[in-house]
mmCIF file with all atom_site columns, C-alpha atoms in Angstrom:
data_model
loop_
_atom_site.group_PDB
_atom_site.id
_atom_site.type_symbol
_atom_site.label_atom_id
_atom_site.label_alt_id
_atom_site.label_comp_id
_atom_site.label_asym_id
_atom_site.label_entity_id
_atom_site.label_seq_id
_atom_site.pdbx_PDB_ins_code
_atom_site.Cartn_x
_atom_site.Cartn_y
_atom_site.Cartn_z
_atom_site.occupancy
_atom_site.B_iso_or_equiv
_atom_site.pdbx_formal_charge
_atom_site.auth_seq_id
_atom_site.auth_comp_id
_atom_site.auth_asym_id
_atom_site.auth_atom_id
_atom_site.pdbx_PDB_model_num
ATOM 1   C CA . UNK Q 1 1   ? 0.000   0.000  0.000  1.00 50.00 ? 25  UNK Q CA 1
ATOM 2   C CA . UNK Q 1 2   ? 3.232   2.294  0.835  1.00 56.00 ? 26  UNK Q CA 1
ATOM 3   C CA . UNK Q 1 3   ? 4.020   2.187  -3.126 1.00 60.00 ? 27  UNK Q CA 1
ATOM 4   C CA . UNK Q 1 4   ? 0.685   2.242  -4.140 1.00 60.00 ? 28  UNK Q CA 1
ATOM 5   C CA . UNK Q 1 5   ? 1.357   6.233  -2.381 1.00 53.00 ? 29  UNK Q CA 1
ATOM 6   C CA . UNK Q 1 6   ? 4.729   7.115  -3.100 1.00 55.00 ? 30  UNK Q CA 1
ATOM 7   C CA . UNK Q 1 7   ? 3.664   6.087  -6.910 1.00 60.00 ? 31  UNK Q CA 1
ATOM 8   C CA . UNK Q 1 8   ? 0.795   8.580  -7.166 1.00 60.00 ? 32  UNK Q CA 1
ATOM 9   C CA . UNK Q 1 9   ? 1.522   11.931 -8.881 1.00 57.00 ? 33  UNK Q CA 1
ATOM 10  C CA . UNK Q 1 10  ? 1.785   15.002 -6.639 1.00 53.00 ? 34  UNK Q CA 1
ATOM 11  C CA . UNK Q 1 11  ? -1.269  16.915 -6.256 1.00 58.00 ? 35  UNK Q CA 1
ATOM 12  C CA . UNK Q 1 12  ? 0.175   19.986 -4.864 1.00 64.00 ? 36  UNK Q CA 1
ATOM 13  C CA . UNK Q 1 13  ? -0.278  21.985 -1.722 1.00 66.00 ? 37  UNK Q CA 1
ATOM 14  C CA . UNK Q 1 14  ? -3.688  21.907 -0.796 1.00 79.00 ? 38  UNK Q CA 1
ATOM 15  C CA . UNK Q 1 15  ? -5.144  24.328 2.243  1.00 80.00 ? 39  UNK Q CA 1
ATOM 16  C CA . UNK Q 1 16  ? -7.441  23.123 4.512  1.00 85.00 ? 40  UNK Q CA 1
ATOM 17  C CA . UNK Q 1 17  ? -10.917 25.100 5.669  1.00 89.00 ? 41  UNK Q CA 1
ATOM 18  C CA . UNK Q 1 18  ? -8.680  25.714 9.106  1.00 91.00 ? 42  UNK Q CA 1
ATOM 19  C CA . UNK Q 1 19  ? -5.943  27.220 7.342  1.00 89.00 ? 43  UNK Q CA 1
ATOM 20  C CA . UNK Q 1 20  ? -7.363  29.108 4.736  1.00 91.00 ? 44  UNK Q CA 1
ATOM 21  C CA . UNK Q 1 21  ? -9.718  31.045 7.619  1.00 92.00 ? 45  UNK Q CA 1
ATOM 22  C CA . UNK Q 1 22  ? -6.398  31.923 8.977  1.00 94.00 ? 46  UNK Q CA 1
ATOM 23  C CA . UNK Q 1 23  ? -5.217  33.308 6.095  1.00 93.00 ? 47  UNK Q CA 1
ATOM 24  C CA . UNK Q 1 24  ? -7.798  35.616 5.195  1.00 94.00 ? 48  UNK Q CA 1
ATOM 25  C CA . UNK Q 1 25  ? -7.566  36.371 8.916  1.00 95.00 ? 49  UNK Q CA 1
ATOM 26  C CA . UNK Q 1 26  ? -3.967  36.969 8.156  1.00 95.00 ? 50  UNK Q CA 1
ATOM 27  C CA . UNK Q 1 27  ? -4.666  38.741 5.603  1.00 95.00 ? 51  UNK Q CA 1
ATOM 28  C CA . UNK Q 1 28  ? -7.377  41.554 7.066  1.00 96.00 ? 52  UNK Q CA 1
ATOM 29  C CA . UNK Q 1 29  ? -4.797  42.095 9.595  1.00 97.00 ? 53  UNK Q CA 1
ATOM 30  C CA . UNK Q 1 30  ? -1.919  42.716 7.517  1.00 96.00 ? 54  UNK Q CA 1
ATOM 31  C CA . UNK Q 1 31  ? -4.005  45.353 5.500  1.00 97.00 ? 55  UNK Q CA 1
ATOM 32  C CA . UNK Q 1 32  ? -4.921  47.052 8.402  1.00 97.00 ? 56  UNK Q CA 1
ATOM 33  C CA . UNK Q 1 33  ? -1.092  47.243 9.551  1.00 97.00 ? 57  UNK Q CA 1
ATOM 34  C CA . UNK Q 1 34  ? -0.411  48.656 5.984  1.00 97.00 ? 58  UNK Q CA 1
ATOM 35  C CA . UNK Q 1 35  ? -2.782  51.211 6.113  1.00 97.00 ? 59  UNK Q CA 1
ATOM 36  C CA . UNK Q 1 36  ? -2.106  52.255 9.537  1.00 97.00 ? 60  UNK Q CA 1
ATOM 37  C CA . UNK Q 1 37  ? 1.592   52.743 8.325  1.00 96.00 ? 61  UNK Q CA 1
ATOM 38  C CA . UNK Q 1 38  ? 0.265   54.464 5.313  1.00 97.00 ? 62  UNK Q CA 1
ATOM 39  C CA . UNK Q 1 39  ? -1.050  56.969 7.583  1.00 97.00 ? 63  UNK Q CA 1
ATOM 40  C CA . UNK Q 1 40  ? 2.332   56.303 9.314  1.00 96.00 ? 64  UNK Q CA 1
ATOM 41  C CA . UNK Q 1 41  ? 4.279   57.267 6.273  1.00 96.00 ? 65  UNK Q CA 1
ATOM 42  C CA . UNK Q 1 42  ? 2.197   60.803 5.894  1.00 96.00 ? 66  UNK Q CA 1
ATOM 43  C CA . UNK Q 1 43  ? 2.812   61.930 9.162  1.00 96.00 ? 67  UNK Q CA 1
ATOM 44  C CA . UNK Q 1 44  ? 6.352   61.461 8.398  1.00 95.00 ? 68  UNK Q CA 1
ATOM 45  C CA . UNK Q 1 45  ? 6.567   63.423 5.772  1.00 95.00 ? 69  UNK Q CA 1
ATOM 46  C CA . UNK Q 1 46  ? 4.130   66.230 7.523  1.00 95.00 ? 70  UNK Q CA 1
ATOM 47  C CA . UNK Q 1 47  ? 7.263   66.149 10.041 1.00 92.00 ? 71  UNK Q CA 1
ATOM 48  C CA . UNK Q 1 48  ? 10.176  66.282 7.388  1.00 91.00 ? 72  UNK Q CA 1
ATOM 49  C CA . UNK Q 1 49  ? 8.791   69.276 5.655  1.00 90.00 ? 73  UNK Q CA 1
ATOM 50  C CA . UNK Q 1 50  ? 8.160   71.348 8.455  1.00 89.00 ? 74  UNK Q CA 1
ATOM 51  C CA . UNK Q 1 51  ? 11.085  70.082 10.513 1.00 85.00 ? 75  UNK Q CA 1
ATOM 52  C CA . UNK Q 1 52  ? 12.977  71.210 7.142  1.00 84.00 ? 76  UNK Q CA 1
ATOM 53  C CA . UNK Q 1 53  ? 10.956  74.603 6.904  1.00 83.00 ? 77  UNK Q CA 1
ATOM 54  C CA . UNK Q 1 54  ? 10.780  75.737 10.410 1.00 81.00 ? 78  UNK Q CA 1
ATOM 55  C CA . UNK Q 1 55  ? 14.871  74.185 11.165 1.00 74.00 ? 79  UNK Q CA 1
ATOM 56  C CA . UNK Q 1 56  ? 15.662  76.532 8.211  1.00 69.00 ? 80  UNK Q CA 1
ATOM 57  C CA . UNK Q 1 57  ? 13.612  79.410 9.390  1.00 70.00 ? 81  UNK Q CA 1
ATOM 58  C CA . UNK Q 1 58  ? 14.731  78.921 13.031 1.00 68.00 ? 82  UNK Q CA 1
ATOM 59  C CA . UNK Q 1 59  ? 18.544  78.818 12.074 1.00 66.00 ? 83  UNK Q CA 1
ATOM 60  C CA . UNK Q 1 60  ? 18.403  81.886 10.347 1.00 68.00 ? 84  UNK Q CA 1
ATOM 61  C CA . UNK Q 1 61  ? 17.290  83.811 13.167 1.00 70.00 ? 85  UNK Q CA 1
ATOM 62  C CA . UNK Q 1 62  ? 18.428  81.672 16.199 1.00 66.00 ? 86  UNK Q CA 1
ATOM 63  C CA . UNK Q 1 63  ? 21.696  80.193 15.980 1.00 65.00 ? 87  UNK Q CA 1
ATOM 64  C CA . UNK Q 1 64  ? 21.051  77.453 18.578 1.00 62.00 ? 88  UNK Q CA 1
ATOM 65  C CA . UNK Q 1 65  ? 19.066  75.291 16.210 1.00 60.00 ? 89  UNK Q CA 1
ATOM 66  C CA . UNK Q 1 66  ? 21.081  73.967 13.173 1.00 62.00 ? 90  UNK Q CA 1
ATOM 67  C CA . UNK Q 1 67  ? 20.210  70.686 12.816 1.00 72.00 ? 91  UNK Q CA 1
ATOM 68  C CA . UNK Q 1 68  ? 16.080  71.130 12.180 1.00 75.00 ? 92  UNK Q CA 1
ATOM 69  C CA . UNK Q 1 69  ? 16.618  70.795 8.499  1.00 78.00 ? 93  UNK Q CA 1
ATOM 70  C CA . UNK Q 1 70  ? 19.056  67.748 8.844  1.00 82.00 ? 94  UNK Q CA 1
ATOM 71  C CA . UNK Q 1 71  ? 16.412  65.909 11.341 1.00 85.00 ? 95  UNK Q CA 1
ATOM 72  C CA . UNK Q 1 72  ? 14.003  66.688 8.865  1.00 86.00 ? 96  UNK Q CA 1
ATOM 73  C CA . UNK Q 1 73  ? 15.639  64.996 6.118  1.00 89.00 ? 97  UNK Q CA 1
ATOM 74  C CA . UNK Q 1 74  ? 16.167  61.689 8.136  1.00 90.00 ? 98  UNK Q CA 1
ATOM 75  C CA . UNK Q 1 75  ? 12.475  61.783 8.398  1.00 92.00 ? 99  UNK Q CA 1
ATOM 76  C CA . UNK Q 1 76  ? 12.153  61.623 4.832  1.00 93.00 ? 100 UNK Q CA 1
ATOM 77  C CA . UNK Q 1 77  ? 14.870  59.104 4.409  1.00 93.00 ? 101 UNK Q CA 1
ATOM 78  C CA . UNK Q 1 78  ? 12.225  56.796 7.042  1.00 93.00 ? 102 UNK Q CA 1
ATOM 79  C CA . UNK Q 1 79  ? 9.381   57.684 5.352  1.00 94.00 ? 103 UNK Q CA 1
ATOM 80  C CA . UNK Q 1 80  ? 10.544  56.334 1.943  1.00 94.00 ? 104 UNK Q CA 1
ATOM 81  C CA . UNK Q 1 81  ? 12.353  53.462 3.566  1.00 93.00 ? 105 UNK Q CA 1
ATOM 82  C CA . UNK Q 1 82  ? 8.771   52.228 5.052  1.00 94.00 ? 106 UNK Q CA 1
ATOM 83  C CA . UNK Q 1 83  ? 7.302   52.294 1.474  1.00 95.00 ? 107 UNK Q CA 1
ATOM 84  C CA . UNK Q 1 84  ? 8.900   49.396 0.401  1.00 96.00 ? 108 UNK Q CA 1
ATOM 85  C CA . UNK Q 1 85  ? 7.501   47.287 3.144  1.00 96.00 ? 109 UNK Q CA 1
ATOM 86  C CA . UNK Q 1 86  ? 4.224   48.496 2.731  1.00 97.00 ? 110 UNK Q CA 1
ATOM 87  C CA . UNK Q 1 87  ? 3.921   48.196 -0.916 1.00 96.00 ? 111 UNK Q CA 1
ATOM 88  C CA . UNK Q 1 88  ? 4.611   44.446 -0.338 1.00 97.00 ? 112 UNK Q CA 1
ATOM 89  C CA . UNK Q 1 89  ? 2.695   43.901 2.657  1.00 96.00 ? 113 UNK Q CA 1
ATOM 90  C CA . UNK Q 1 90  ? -0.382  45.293 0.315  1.00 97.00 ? 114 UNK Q CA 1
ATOM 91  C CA . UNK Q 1 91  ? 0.743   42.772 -2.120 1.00 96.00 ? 115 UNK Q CA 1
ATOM 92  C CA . UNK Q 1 92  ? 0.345   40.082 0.392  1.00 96.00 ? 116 UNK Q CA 1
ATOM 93  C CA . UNK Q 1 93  ? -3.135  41.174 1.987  1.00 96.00 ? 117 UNK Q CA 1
ATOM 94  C CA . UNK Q 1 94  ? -4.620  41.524 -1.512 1.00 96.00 ? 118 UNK Q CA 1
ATOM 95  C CA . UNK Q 1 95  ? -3.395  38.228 -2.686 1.00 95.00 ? 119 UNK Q CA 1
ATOM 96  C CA . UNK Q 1 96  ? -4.201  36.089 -0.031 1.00 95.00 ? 120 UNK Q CA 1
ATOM 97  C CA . UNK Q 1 97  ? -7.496  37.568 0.009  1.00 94.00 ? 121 UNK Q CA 1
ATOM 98  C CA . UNK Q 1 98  ? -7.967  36.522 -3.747 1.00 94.00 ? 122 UNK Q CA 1
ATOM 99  C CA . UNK Q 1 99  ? -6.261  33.861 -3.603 1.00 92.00 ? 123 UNK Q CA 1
ATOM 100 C CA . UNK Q 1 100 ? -8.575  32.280 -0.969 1.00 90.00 ? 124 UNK Q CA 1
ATOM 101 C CA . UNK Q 1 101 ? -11.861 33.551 -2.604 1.00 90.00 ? 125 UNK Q CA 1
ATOM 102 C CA . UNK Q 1 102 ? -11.250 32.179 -5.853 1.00 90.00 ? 126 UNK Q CA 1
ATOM 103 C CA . UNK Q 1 103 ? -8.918  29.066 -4.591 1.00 87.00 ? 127 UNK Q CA 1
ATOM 104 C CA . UNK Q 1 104 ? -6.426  29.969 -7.006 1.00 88.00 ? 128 UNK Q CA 1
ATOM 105 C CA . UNK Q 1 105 ? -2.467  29.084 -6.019 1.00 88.00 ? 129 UNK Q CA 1
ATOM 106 C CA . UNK Q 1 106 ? -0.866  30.991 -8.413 1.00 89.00 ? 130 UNK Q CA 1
ATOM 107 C CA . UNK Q 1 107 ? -2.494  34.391 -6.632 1.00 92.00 ? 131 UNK Q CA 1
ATOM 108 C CA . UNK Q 1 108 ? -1.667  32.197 -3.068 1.00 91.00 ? 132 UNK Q CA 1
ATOM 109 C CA . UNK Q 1 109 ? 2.279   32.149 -4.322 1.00 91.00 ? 133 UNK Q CA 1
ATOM 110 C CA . UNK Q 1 110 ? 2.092   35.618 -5.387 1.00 93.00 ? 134 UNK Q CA 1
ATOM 111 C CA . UNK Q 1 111 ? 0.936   37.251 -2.198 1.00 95.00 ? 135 UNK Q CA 1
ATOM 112 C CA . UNK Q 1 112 ? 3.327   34.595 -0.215 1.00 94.00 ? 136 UNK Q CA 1
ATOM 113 C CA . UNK Q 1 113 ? 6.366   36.280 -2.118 1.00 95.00 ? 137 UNK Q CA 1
ATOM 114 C CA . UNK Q 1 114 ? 4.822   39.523 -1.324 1.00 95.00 ? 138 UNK Q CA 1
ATOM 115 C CA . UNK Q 1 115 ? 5.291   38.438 2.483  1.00 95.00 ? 139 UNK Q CA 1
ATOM 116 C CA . UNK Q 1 116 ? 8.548   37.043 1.684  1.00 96.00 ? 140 UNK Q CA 1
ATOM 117 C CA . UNK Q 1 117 ? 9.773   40.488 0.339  1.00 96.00 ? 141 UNK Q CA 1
ATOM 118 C CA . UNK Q 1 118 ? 8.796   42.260 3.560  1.00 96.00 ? 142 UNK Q CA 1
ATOM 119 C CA . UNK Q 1 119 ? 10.599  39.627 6.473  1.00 96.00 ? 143 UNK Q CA 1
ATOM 120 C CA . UNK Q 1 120 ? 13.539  40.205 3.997  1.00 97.00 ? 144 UNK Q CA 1
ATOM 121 C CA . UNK Q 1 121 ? 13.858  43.549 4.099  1.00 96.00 ? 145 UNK Q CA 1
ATOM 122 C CA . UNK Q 1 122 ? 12.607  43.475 7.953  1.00 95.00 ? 146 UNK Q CA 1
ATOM 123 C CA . UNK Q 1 123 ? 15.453  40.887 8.634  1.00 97.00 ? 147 UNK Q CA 1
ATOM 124 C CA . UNK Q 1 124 ? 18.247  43.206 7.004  1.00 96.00 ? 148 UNK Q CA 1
ATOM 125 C CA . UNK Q 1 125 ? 16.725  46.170 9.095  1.00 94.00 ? 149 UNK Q CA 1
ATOM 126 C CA . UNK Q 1 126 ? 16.856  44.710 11.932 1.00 96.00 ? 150 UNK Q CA 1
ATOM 127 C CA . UNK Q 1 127 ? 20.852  43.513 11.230 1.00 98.00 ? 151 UNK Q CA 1
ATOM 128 C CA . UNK Q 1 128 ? 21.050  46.770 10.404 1.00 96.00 ? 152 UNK Q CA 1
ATOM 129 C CA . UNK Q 1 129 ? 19.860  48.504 13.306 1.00 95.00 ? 153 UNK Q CA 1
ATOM 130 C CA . UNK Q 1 130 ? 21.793  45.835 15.533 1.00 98.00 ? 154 UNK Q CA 1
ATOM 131 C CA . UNK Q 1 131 ? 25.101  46.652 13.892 1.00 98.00 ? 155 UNK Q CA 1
ATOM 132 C CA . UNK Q 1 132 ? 24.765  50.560 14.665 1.00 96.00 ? 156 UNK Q CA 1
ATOM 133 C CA . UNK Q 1 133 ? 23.630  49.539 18.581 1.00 97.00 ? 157 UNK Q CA 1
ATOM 134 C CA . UNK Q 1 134 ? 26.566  47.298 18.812 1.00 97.00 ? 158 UNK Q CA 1
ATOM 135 C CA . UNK Q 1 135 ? 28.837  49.947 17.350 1.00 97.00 ? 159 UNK Q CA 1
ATOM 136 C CA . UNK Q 1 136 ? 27.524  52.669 19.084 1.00 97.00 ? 160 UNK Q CA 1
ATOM 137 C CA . UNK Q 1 137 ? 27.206  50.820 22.375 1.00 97.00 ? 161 UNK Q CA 1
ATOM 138 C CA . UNK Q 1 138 ? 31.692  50.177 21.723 1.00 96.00 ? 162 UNK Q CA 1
ATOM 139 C CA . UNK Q 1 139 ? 31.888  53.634 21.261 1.00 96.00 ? 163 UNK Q CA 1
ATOM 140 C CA . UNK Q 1 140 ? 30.356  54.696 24.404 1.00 95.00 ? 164 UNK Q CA 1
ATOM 141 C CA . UNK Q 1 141 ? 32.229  52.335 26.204 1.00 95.00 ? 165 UNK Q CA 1
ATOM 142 C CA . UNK Q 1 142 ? 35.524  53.426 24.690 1.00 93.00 ? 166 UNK Q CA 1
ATOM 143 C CA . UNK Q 1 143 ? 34.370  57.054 25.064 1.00 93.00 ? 167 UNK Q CA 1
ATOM 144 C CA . UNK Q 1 144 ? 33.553  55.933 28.841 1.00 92.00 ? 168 UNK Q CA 1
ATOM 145 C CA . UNK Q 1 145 ? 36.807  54.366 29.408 1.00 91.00 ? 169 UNK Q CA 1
ATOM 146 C CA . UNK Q 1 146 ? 38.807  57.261 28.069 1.00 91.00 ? 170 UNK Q CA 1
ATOM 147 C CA . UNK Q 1 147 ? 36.925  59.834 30.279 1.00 90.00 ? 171 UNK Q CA 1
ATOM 148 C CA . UNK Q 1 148 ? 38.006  58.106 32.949 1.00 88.00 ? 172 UNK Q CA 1
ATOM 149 C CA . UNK Q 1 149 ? 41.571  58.075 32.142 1.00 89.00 ? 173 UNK Q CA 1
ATOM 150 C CA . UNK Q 1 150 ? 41.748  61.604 31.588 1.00 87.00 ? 174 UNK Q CA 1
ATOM 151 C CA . UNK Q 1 151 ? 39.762  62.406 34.898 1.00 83.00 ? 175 UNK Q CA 1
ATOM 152 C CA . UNK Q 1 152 ? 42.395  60.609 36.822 1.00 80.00 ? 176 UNK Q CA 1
#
């Protein structure tokens, strides 16, 4: 009976009731996380311009604040680093969402390398991010260490 099984042609994936719930479930949430960052992404850019306006404005006539229109433009460096993310994290939600209604797989792998694309690029972020604590967290101590030299 064991050949009779391994003999048979592959069917492909198929999901289950159980599974495909979740994934629509899956799917409603992961729009709503996109559009939240959509709104995310605009108040972002409301900050960058008038951090870049008003740090412009205020360094011409107080000296104390020179950095409002650099601030501003690592806002807008953010902002249009969180596009990405949400472009394919729209991918996914609309995808899954078809692909379930319709029980087609091709639209299932689509939206599944839409969600692929965004734990990529959230991976390398977050190596990233950990890189610049680690460094930064060397520097301090190094910083730390040669403070206390010199105070001695």
């Amino acid at each position: 009976m064991s050949e009779e099984i391994l003999n048979q042609p592959p069917v492909g994936l198929q999901v289950s009731e159980s599974a495909r719930l979740d994934l629509l479930s899956a799917a409603k949430w992961a729009k709503f996380l996109c559009i939240v960052g959509c709104i995310g992404v605009g108040f972002l850019l409301l900050v960058a311009v008038l951090l870049m306006f008003l740090g412009s404005f205020a360094a011409k006539y107080m000296g104390d604040m020179p950095f409002g229109a650099a601030i501003g433009f690592v806002y807008l460096i953010l902002a249009a680093l969180y596009i990405y993310p949400l472009i394919k994290g729209f991918q996914f939600a609309n995808g899954a969402k078809a692909a379930c209604l319709t029980n087609d797989s091709a639209e299932l792998a689509r939206s599944f390398s839409g969600l692929r694309s965004v734990m990529v690029f959230m991976g390398v972020l977050t190596i990233i991010v950990l890189v610049i604590y680690a460094f930064m967290l060397i520097l301090g101590i190094g910083f730390g260490a040669a403070a206390a030299v010199a105070a001695q």
